[in-house]
Coordinates of C-alpha atoms and ligand atoms in Angstrom, one line a residue:
M190 CA 100.9 38.9 175.4
S191 CA 102.7 40.6 172.5
K192 CA 100.8 41.6 169.3
S193 CA 101.5 39.7 166.2
Y194 CA 101.0 40.3 162.5
D195 CA 101.6 38.5 159.2
V196 CA 103.5 41.6 157.9
V197 CA 105.1 44.5 159.7
V198 CA 106.3 47.4 157.5
I199 CA 108.7 49.9 158.9
G200 CA 108.4 53.2 157.0
A201 CA 105.2 54.6 155.4
G202 CA 106.8 56.3 152.4
P203 CA 105.7 55.3 148.8
A204 CA 107.7 52.0 149.2
G205 CA 106.4 51.0 152.6
Y206 CA 102.8 52.2 152.5
I207 CA 102.2 50.6 149.2
A208 CA 103.7 47.3 150.4
A209 CA 101.4 47.4 153.4
I210 CA 98.2 48.0 151.4
R211 CA 99.2 45.3 148.8
A212 CA 99.9 42.8 151.6
A213 CA 96.5 43.6 153.2
Q214 CA 94.8 43.1 149.8
H215 CA 96.3 39.6 150.0
G216 CA 94.4 39.0 153.2
K217 CA 97.4 39.4 155.5
S218 CA 97.2 41.1 158.9
V219 CA 99.5 44.2 158.5
A220 CA 100.9 47.0 160.6
C221 CA 102.8 49.9 159.1
I222 CA 105.0 52.0 161.5
D223 CA 106.2 55.5 160.7
E224 CA 107.7 58.4 162.7
W225 CA 107.7 61.2 160.2
Q226 CA 107.0 64.5 161.9
N227 CA 106.3 67.7 159.9
R228 CA 107.5 71.2 160.7
D229 CA 104.1 72.0 162.3
G230 CA 104.7 69.2 164.8
K231 CA 102.2 66.9 163.2
Y232 CA 102.9 63.3 162.4
A233 CA 102.1 62.2 158.9
F234 CA 102.3 59.1 156.7
G235 CA 103.7 59.4 153.2
G236 CA 107.4 59.8 153.9
T237 CA 109.7 62.1 152.0
C238 CA 107.7 61.8 148.8
L239 CA 104.4 63.2 150.0
N240 CA 105.7 65.5 152.8
A241 CA 109.0 66.9 151.5
G242 CA 109.6 65.6 148.0
C243 CA 107.7 64.7 144.9
I244 CA 104.4 66.2 145.9
P245 CA 105.3 69.6 147.4
S246 CA 107.9 70.2 144.8
K247 CA 105.4 69.6 142.0
A248 CA 102.9 71.9 143.7
L249 CA 105.4 74.8 143.7
L250 CA 106.7 74.0 140.2
E251 CA 103.1 74.4 139.0
S252 CA 102.5 77.7 140.8
S253 CA 105.8 79.2 139.8
E254 CA 105.3 78.0 136.2
L255 CA 101.9 79.7 136.0
Y256 CA 103.3 82.9 137.4
H257 CA 106.1 82.7 134.8
R258 CA 103.7 82.0 131.9
A259 CA 101.4 84.8 133.0
Q260 CA 104.4 87.2 132.9
H261 CA 105.9 86.0 129.6
E262 CA 103.2 84.2 127.6
F263 CA 99.8 85.8 128.3
K264 CA 100.6 88.8 126.0
K265 CA 101.1 86.5 123.1
H266 CA 97.6 85.0 123.7
G267 CA 96.1 88.5 123.7
I268 CA 95.5 88.4 127.5
S269 CA 96.2 91.3 129.7
T270 CA 96.0 91.0 133.5
G271 CA 97.0 94.4 134.8
E272 CA 99.9 94.3 137.3
L273 CA 100.7 90.7 138.2
G274 CA 101.1 90.0 141.9
M275 CA 102.7 87.2 143.8
D276 CA 101.6 86.0 147.3
I277 CA 104.2 83.4 148.5
A278 CA 102.1 82.8 151.7
A279 CA 99.1 81.7 149.6
M280 CA 101.3 79.6 147.3
Q281 CA 102.8 77.8 150.3
K282 CA 99.3 77.4 151.9
R283 CA 98.2 75.6 148.7
R284 CA 101.3 73.4 148.8
A285 CA 100.8 72.5 152.4
G286 CA 97.1 71.8 151.7
I287 CA 97.9 69.4 148.9
V288 CA 100.4 67.6 151.2
R289 CA 97.9 67.5 154.1
Q290 CA 95.1 66.0 151.8
L291 CA 97.4 63.3 150.3
T292 CA 99.1 62.3 153.6
G293 CA 95.7 62.2 155.3
G294 CA 94.5 60.0 152.4
I295 CA 97.0 57.3 153.4
G296 CA 95.4 57.1 156.8
G297 CA 92.1 56.6 155.1
L298 CA 93.5 53.9 152.8
F299 CA 95.0 52.1 155.8
K300 CA 91.6 52.0 157.5
A301 CA 89.9 50.9 154.3
N302 CA 92.4 48.0 153.9
K303 CA 92.5 47.2 157.6
V304 CA 96.2 48.1 157.9
D305 CA 97.1 49.2 161.4
G306 CA 99.0 52.5 161.0
L307 CA 101.3 52.9 164.0
V308 CA 102.9 56.3 164.7
G309 CA 106.3 56.0 166.3
H310 CA 109.7 54.3 165.9
G311 CA 110.2 50.8 164.6
K312 CA 113.3 48.7 165.2
L313 CA 113.9 45.2 163.8
L314 CA 115.2 42.8 166.5
A315 CA 116.6 39.3 166.0
G316 CA 114.0 36.6 165.3
R317 CA 111.6 38.7 163.3
K318 CA 110.5 40.7 166.3
V319 CA 109.9 44.5 165.9
E320 CA 110.3 46.9 168.8
F321 CA 107.7 49.6 168.4
T322 CA 108.0 52.8 170.4
P323 CA 104.9 55.0 170.0
V324 CA 105.6 58.7 169.9
D325 CA 103.9 59.1 173.3
G326 CA 104.4 55.7 174.9
E327 CA 106.6 52.9 176.1
P328 CA 108.3 50.4 173.7
E329 CA 106.4 47.2 173.0
I330 CA 107.4 44.1 171.1
I331 CA 105.5 43.0 168.0
E332 CA 105.9 39.5 166.5
A333 CA 106.0 39.3 162.7
E334 CA 105.9 36.5 160.2
N335 CA 107.5 39.0 157.6
V336 CA 109.1 42.3 158.0
I337 CA 109.5 44.9 155.3
L338 CA 112.0 47.7 155.8
G339 CA 111.3 50.9 153.9
S340 CA 113.2 53.5 155.9
G341 CA 114.0 55.8 152.9
S342 CA 116.7 58.3 152.5
V343 CA 117.9 61.7 153.7
P344 CA 119.9 64.5 152.0
I345 CA 123.7 64.1 152.0
E346 CA 125.3 66.8 154.1
L347 CA 128.7 68.2 153.0
P348 CA 131.2 68.8 155.8
M349 CA 132.2 72.2 154.4
A350 CA 128.6 73.3 154.0
K351 CA 126.7 72.0 157.0
F352 CA 122.9 72.6 157.0
D353 CA 121.9 75.4 159.4
G354 CA 118.2 75.6 158.5
D355 CA 118.6 79.2 157.7
R356 CA 121.3 80.2 155.2
I357 CA 122.6 76.7 154.2
I358 CA 119.5 74.6 153.6
D359 CA 118.4 71.2 152.3
S360 CA 115.6 70.5 149.8
W361 CA 112.9 70.3 152.5
D362 CA 113.8 73.8 153.8
A363 CA 113.9 75.0 150.2
L364 CA 110.4 73.9 149.7
E365 CA 109.1 75.9 152.7
L366 CA 110.8 79.3 152.1
D367 CA 108.4 82.1 153.1
A368 CA 110.1 84.7 150.8
V369 CA 111.9 84.7 147.5
P370 CA 115.6 85.0 148.1
E371 CA 117.2 87.7 145.9
R372 CA 120.2 85.6 145.2
L373 CA 120.0 81.8 145.5
G374 CA 122.9 79.4 145.2
V375 CA 122.5 75.7 144.6
I376 CA 125.2 73.1 144.9
G377 CA 124.4 70.3 142.5
A378 CA 122.7 70.5 139.1
G379 CA 120.9 67.2 139.6
V380 CA 117.2 66.6 139.8
I381 CA 116.6 68.6 142.9
G382 CA 118.9 71.5 142.0
L383 CA 117.2 71.9 138.6
E384 CA 113.6 71.6 139.9
L385 CA 114.0 73.8 142.9
G386 CA 116.3 76.2 141.1
S387 CA 113.6 76.6 138.5
V388 CA 110.9 77.3 141.1
W389 CA 112.7 80.1 142.7
A390 CA 114.2 81.5 139.5
R391 CA 110.6 81.8 138.0
L392 CA 109.6 83.6 141.2
G393 CA 112.4 86.1 140.8
S394 CA 115.6 84.8 142.4
E395 CA 118.9 85.2 140.7
V396 CA 119.9 81.5 140.7
T397 CA 123.5 80.2 140.4
I398 CA 124.0 76.4 140.3
I399 CA 127.4 75.0 141.0
E400 CA 127.9 71.5 139.5
A401 CA 131.0 69.3 139.9
M402 CA 130.6 67.3 136.7
D403 CA 131.8 68.7 133.4
D404 CA 128.8 67.3 131.5
F405 CA 125.3 68.8 132.1
L406 CA 122.9 66.1 133.3
F407 CA 125.5 63.4 132.8
M408 CA 122.9 60.6 133.2
A409 CA 120.7 61.8 130.4
D410 CA 121.0 61.3 126.6
R411 CA 123.4 64.0 125.2
D412 CA 120.9 65.4 122.7
V413 CA 118.3 65.9 125.4
A414 CA 120.7 67.3 127.9
N415 CA 122.1 69.8 125.4
A416 CA 118.6 71.0 124.3
A417 CA 117.6 71.4 128.0
A418 CA 120.8 73.3 128.8
K419 CA 120.0 75.9 126.1
D420 CA 116.5 76.4 127.6
F421 CA 117.7 76.7 131.1
K422 CA 120.3 79.3 130.0
K423 CA 117.5 81.3 128.3
Q424 CA 115.5 81.2 131.5
G425 CA 118.4 82.8 133.3
L426 CA 119.6 79.8 135.3
D427 CA 123.4 80.3 135.7
I428 CA 124.7 76.7 135.7
R429 CA 128.5 76.5 136.3
L430 CA 129.8 73.1 135.2
G431 CA 133.1 71.5 136.3
A432 CA 132.8 73.5 139.5
K433 CA 133.7 72.0 142.8
M434 CA 132.6 73.7 146.0
T435 CA 135.5 74.2 148.4
G436 CA 133.7 75.9 151.2
A437 CA 130.6 77.9 152.3
T438 CA 130.6 80.5 155.0
A439 CA 127.3 81.7 156.3
S440 CA 126.9 85.1 158.0
K441 CA 124.1 87.5 158.9
K442 CA 124.3 89.0 155.3
G443 CA 124.3 85.7 153.4
V444 CA 126.6 82.9 152.3
K445 CA 129.9 83.1 150.6
V446 CA 130.4 80.1 148.4
D447 CA 133.9 79.2 147.3
Y448 CA 134.5 76.9 144.4
E449 CA 137.1 75.8 141.9
D450 CA 136.7 75.3 138.2
A451 CA 139.0 75.3 135.1
S452 CA 139.6 79.0 135.6
G453 CA 140.9 78.6 139.2
A454 CA 139.4 79.7 142.5
N455 CA 136.1 81.6 142.4
S456 CA 133.4 82.6 144.8
I457 CA 129.8 83.9 144.8
E458 CA 127.7 85.6 147.4
V459 CA 124.1 84.4 147.8
D460 CA 121.3 84.9 150.3
K461 CA 120.5 81.3 150.6
L462 CA 122.4 78.2 149.6
I463 CA 120.6 74.9 148.8
V464 CA 122.8 71.9 149.0
A465 CA 121.4 69.2 146.7
V466 CA 124.3 66.7 146.1
G467 CA 122.3 63.5 146.4
R468 CA 120.6 61.5 149.1
R469 CA 121.9 58.7 151.3
P470 CA 120.0 55.7 152.7
F471 CA 118.6 56.3 156.1
T472 CA 118.9 53.3 158.5
D473 CA 119.7 55.0 161.9
G474 CA 118.1 53.0 164.7
L475 CA 116.4 50.7 162.2
F476 CA 117.7 47.4 163.4
A477 CA 119.5 45.8 166.3
D478 CA 123.1 44.7 165.8
D479 CA 122.2 41.1 166.1
A480 CA 119.2 41.4 163.6
G481 CA 121.3 40.0 160.8
I482 CA 120.9 43.0 158.4
Q483 CA 123.9 43.9 156.3
L484 CA 124.7 47.3 154.8
D485 CA 126.9 47.8 151.8
E486 CA 129.8 50.2 151.7
R487 CA 127.5 53.1 150.8
G488 CA 125.0 52.3 153.6
F489 CA 122.3 50.6 151.5
I490 CA 120.6 47.5 153.0
V491 CA 121.9 44.5 151.0
V492 CA 119.1 42.8 149.2
D493 CA 118.8 40.4 146.2
D494 CA 116.8 41.1 143.0
E495 CA 113.6 40.3 144.9
C496 CA 114.4 42.6 147.8
R497 CA 115.2 39.8 150.2
T498 CA 117.7 40.6 152.9
R499 CA 119.9 37.9 154.3
V500 CA 117.4 37.2 157.0
K501 CA 114.6 34.9 156.1
G502 CA 111.3 36.7 156.0
V503 CA 112.9 40.2 156.1
Y504 CA 112.8 42.4 153.0
A505 CA 113.9 45.9 152.2
V506 CA 112.4 48.3 149.6
G507 CA 112.7 51.8 148.2
D508 CA 115.5 54.4 148.8
C509 CA 117.2 52.3 151.5
V510 CA 118.2 49.7 148.9
R511 CA 120.2 49.8 145.6
G512 CA 118.7 51.3 142.4
P513 CA 117.4 54.7 141.5
M514 CA 116.0 56.7 144.4
L515 CA 112.5 57.2 142.9
A516 CA 109.1 56.9 144.4
H517 CA 107.7 54.7 141.6
K518 CA 110.7 52.3 141.9
G519 CA 110.1 51.9 145.6
S520 CA 106.3 51.4 145.2
E521 CA 106.8 48.7 142.6
E522 CA 109.3 47.0 145.0
G523 CA 106.7 47.2 147.7
V524 CA 104.1 45.5 145.4
M525 CA 106.6 42.8 144.4
V526 CA 107.5 41.9 148.0
A527 CA 103.9 41.8 149.2
D528 CA 103.1 39.5 146.2
L529 CA 106.1 37.3 147.0
I530 CA 105.0 37.0 150.6
A531 CA 101.6 36.0 149.4
G532 CA 103.3 33.2 147.4
E533 CA 102.8 34.8 144.0
I534 CA 105.5 35.1 141.3
A535 CA 106.5 38.8 141.1
E536 CA 109.4 40.9 139.8
V537 CA 110.4 44.5 139.1
N538 CA 111.8 45.2 135.6
Y539 CA 114.7 47.4 136.7
D540 CA 115.6 48.0 133.0
V541 CA 112.4 49.9 132.4
I542 CA 112.1 52.6 135.1
P543 CA 111.2 56.0 133.8
S544 CA 113.1 59.1 134.9
V545 CA 111.4 62.5 134.8
L546 CA 112.6 66.0 135.6
Y547 CA 109.6 68.3 136.2
T548 CA 111.4 71.4 134.9
A549 CA 110.1 73.5 132.0
P550 CA 110.6 72.0 129.5
E551 CA 110.2 68.7 131.2
I552 CA 112.8 66.0 130.6
A553 CA 111.9 62.3 130.6
W554 CA 113.5 59.1 129.5
V555 CA 113.3 55.3 129.7
G556 CA 115.8 52.7 128.6
K557 CA 119.3 53.3 127.2
T558 CA 120.9 56.5 126.1
E559 CA 122.5 56.6 122.7
A560 CA 125.9 56.5 124.3
E561 CA 125.0 53.4 126.2
V562 CA 123.6 51.6 123.1
K563 CA 126.8 52.6 121.2
E564 CA 128.9 51.2 124.0
S565 CA 126.9 47.9 124.0
G566 CA 128.1 47.4 120.4
R567 CA 124.6 46.7 119.1
A568 CA 123.8 48.3 115.7
Y569 CA 121.1 50.9 116.1
K570 CA 119.1 53.6 114.4
T571 CA 117.6 56.8 115.8
G572 CA 114.6 58.9 115.0
S573 CA 113.6 62.3 116.4
F574 CA 110.9 64.9 116.0
P575 CA 110.9 68.5 117.3
F576 CA 107.9 69.9 119.1
A577 CA 108.3 73.0 116.9
A578 CA 106.6 70.9 114.2
N579 CA 103.8 69.7 116.4
G580 CA 100.4 71.5 116.2
R581 CA 99.4 70.9 119.8
A582 CA 102.7 72.2 121.1
K583 CA 102.3 75.3 119.0
A584 CA 98.8 75.9 120.4
L585 CA 100.3 75.4 123.9
E586 CA 103.0 77.9 123.1
Q587 CA 105.5 75.3 124.2
T588 CA 107.5 74.3 121.1
S589 CA 110.9 73.8 122.6
G590 CA 112.4 70.3 122.7
M591 CA 112.0 67.0 120.9
V592 CA 111.4 63.3 121.1
K593 CA 114.2 60.9 120.3
V594 CA 113.8 57.2 119.8
I595 CA 116.7 54.7 119.7
A596 CA 116.0 51.3 118.2
A597 CA 117.9 48.2 117.2
E598 CA 119.0 48.1 113.6
D599 CA 118.3 44.3 113.2
D600 CA 114.9 43.7 114.8
D601 CA 113.6 47.3 115.3
E602 CA 113.2 46.8 119.1
I603 CA 113.0 50.1 120.9
L604 CA 116.0 50.5 123.2
G605 CA 115.4 54.0 124.6
V606 CA 113.1 57.0 124.3
H607 CA 114.2 60.4 125.4
I608 CA 112.0 63.5 125.6
V609 CA 112.6 67.1 126.4
G610 CA 109.5 69.3 126.0
P611 CA 106.0 69.9 127.2
M612 CA 104.4 67.1 129.3
A613 CA 107.4 64.8 128.7
G614 CA 106.6 63.2 132.1
E615 CA 103.2 62.1 130.8
L616 CA 104.3 61.3 127.2
I617 CA 107.0 58.9 128.5
A618 CA 104.3 56.5 129.7
E619 CA 103.7 55.3 126.1
A620 CA 107.4 54.6 125.8
V621 CA 107.6 52.8 129.1
L622 CA 104.8 50.5 128.0
A623 CA 106.5 50.0 124.6
L624 CA 109.8 48.9 126.3
E625 CA 107.9 46.7 128.8
F626 CA 106.3 44.9 125.8
S627 CA 109.6 44.9 123.8
A628 CA 107.8 46.8 121.2
S629 CA 109.4 47.9 117.9
T630 CA 109.3 51.3 116.3
E631 CA 106.9 49.8 113.8
D632 CA 104.4 49.0 116.6
I633 CA 104.3 52.7 117.5
Q634 CA 104.4 53.7 113.8
R635 CA 101.2 51.7 113.2
T636 CA 99.5 52.9 116.3
V637 CA 96.9 55.6 115.8
H638 CA 97.7 58.7 117.8
A639 CA 95.1 61.4 118.5
H640 CA 95.4 64.6 116.5
P641 CA 96.3 67.2 117.5
S642 CA 98.2 65.9 120.5
L643 CA 101.7 66.0 121.9
S644 CA 101.8 62.2 121.6
E645 CA 102.0 62.7 117.8
A646 CA 105.6 63.7 118.4
V647 CA 106.3 60.3 119.8
H648 CA 104.6 58.7 116.8
E649 CA 106.6 60.9 114.4
A650 CA 109.9 60.2 116.2
A651 CA 109.2 56.4 115.8
L652 CA 108.4 57.0 112.0
S653 CA 111.6 59.0 111.7
A654 CA 113.7 56.1 112.9
D655 CA 112.8 54.6 109.4
K656 CA 113.0 57.9 107.7
R657 CA 109.2 58.0 107.4
A658 CA 108.3 61.1 109.4
L659 CA 105.3 62.6 107.7
N660 CA 105.3 66.1 109.1
Y661 CA 109.0 66.8 109.1
M662 CA 112.0 66.5 106.8
N663 CA 113.7 63.1 107.3
R664 CA 117.4 63.3 107.9
Ligands
LIG294 P1 110.7 57.7 152.2 O1 109.7 58.4 151.3 O2 111.9 58.5 152.6 O3 109.9 57.2 153.5 C1 110.6 56.5 154.5 C2 109.7 56.7 155.8 O4 110.2 55.8 156.8 C3 109.8 58.1 156.3 O5 108.5 58.6 156.6 C4 110.6 57.9 157.6 O6 110.2 58.8 158.6 C5 110.2 56.5 158.0 N1 111.1 55.8 158.9 C6 112.5 55.6 158.6 N2 113.0 54.9 159.6 C7 112.0 54.6 160.5 C8 111.9 53.9 161.7 N3 113.0 53.2 162.2 N4 110.7 53.8 162.4 C9 109.6 54.5 161.8 N5 109.6 55.1 160.7 C10 110.8 55.2 160.0 N6 110.9 60.8 143.3 C11 110.1 60.6 142.2 O7 109.9 59.4 141.8 N7 109.5 61.6 141.6 C12 109.7 62.9 142.0 O8 109.1 63.8 141.4 C13 110.5 63.1 143.2 N8 110.7 64.4 143.6 C14 111.4 64.6 144.7 C15 111.7 65.9 145.2 C16 112.4 66.1 146.3 C17 112.6 67.5 146.8 C18 113.0 65.0 147.0 C19 113.8 65.2 148.3 C20 112.8 63.7 146.6 C21 112.0 63.5 145.4 N9 111.8 62.2 144.9 C22 111.1 62.0 143.8 C23 112.4 61.0 145.6 C24 111.3 60.3 146.4 O9 110.9 61.2 147.4 C25 111.9 59.1 147.1 O10 112.5 58.2 146.1 C26 110.8 58.3 147.8 O11 110.2 59.1 148.8 C27 111.4 57.0 148.5 O12 110.4 56.3 149.1 P2 110.7 55.4 150.4 O13 109.4 54.9 150.8 O14 111.8 54.5 150.1 O15 111.3 56.4 151.5
LIG295 P1 121.3 64.0 142.1 O1 122.1 62.8 142.3 O2 120.2 64.0 141.1 O3 122.2 65.2 141.8 C1 123.3 65.6 142.6 C2 124.2 66.5 141.8 O4 125.2 67.1 142.6 C3 125.0 65.7 140.7 O5 124.9 66.3 139.5 C4 126.4 65.7 141.3 O6 127.4 65.7 140.2 C5 126.5 67.0 142.0 N1 127.5 67.1 143.1 C6 127.8 66.2 144.0 N2 128.7 66.7 144.9 C7 129.0 67.9 144.5 C8 129.8 69.0 145.0 N3 130.6 68.8 146.0 N4 129.9 70.1 144.3 C9 129.1 70.3 143.2 N5 128.2 69.4 142.7 C10 128.2 68.2 143.3 O7 120.8 64.3 143.6 P2 119.7 65.3 144.1 O8 119.4 66.4 143.1 O9 120.1 65.7 145.5 O10 118.4 64.4 144.3 C11 118.4 63.2 145.2 C12 117.5 62.2 144.6 O11 116.2 62.5 144.7 C13 117.8 61.9 143.2 O12 118.6 60.7 143.1 C14 116.5 61.6 142.6 O13 116.4 60.2 142.3 C15 115.5 62.0 143.6 N6 114.6 63.1 143.0 C16 113.8 62.7 142.0 C17 113.1 63.7 141.4 C18 112.3 63.3 140.2 O14 112.1 62.2 139.9 N7 111.7 64.3 139.5 C19 113.0 65.1 141.9 C20 114.0 65.3 143.0 C21 114.7 64.3 143.5

């Protein structure tokens, strides 16, 4: 007799494993299938995020940032360390240890919530059946009341710069380098290009980033993007905008990267080339032809606002469906779907999803950019406050950047908050909550913020929207 569950989830990334746990919390019988295999041959839950994305990148960003600060800031604090050393193997061991702990933790959470974590390949068949092939066994059929597809995404490969795992590499390889490349090229000044470019630049690489768009960080507010661009330039990141790669040739000596920009044809020579031009949904072998699942023209599984596919009882969440490819977006979709399956009312507020770049300074925003508000035709006001005037930022020796608040002129509702500066990724949480509650700048203005804290910059930016900043000249 075949096994059966109330809910079968395919994919144990942040979208899938969270959906599985939430469904189990509702008292459902749940299985979660995943086939992720790490470079050491071990299988692990957690998907891209925990194994090769969010977590390992932040571990290396922290290590490299500490190294950079020890080199450049300690003197100002009156601290001398003697000759500073760097042990990449130890840094990578720490990174791998964090990943191991967190991915192992998911196994523990599955046990605690009575989710059956199944290691192997899952394939949706017609009639809400799932074919599960264990990594070391024969396929078996599982019956499911509900199926949640959370198969994630993979890096986009460019035909003229195919990944070879050595010279031309993807973000996963770039997280596991065992030596600092002398010259590092990056295609794409997006989130991965900037985060991983920063890691290796701080550790000593000469980093050149080739970006096709003319505008730096085109999706961000212009004031924030311009401030960040200045900082990255100071840090030595060579970002070439309006530059389209035309070819990359790997040899024993390195990679020759050809590109075209306004000045014509150019080329650079690097030791390693990271190609980070976006990710695409991954659905290979995920469903049978007659399962009824539809893909859009870009390969995303077609779903409605509640992540329902066209097949009754089959949902899809995370990077394999429309919307930003972010772990927290996928997790919230997982929660929503599990709640819907349990008969509850649930939704994801797609207008209020924070974006964070964990560079130094960090960049974070939520809501609309000034350009988007302008285009909407709604009358608006802005307020901003520089970290240079914030006491905590001074003490931290991190005074670069600012907070910018955009609000409606008529009813003062906050429409967007944009931060470039220390701990922007943490500070944005207050703004996310404000937008979720449709708060006004006055709500933040009249909220007591601890002193001295970086959050006072958010407070002051809200005050500044009404020309009431207290610790800075109002413009
Ligand atoms: P994934 O995490 O990709 O998980 C999908 C899982 O499904 C995988 O384990 C895969 O093996 C498995 N799977 C697929 N098909 C099958 C099948 N048929 N059978 C069994 N298993 C299957 N996002 C952030 O929000 N913050 C960050 O700081 C951040 N940093 C990142 C840094 C890097 C370098 C990268 C590459 C990404 C980063 N992201 C970040 C993006 C984030 O990793 C993704 O948005 C997130 O992992 C998507 O979650 P998911 O569950 O949809 O898919
Ligand atoms: P991205 O979409 O952020 O950036 C890709 C960049 O490459 C764009 O600026 C694009 O204009 C450029 N590009 C595309 N083709 C090009 C070409 N041929 N030549 C030169 N430039 C080209 O994608 P990225 O950085 O690969 O990241 C993938 C996803 O992972 C992102 O969508 C993001 O959601 C997620 N991620 C999130 C992080 C975070 O939240 N902190 C960190 C890392 C990744």
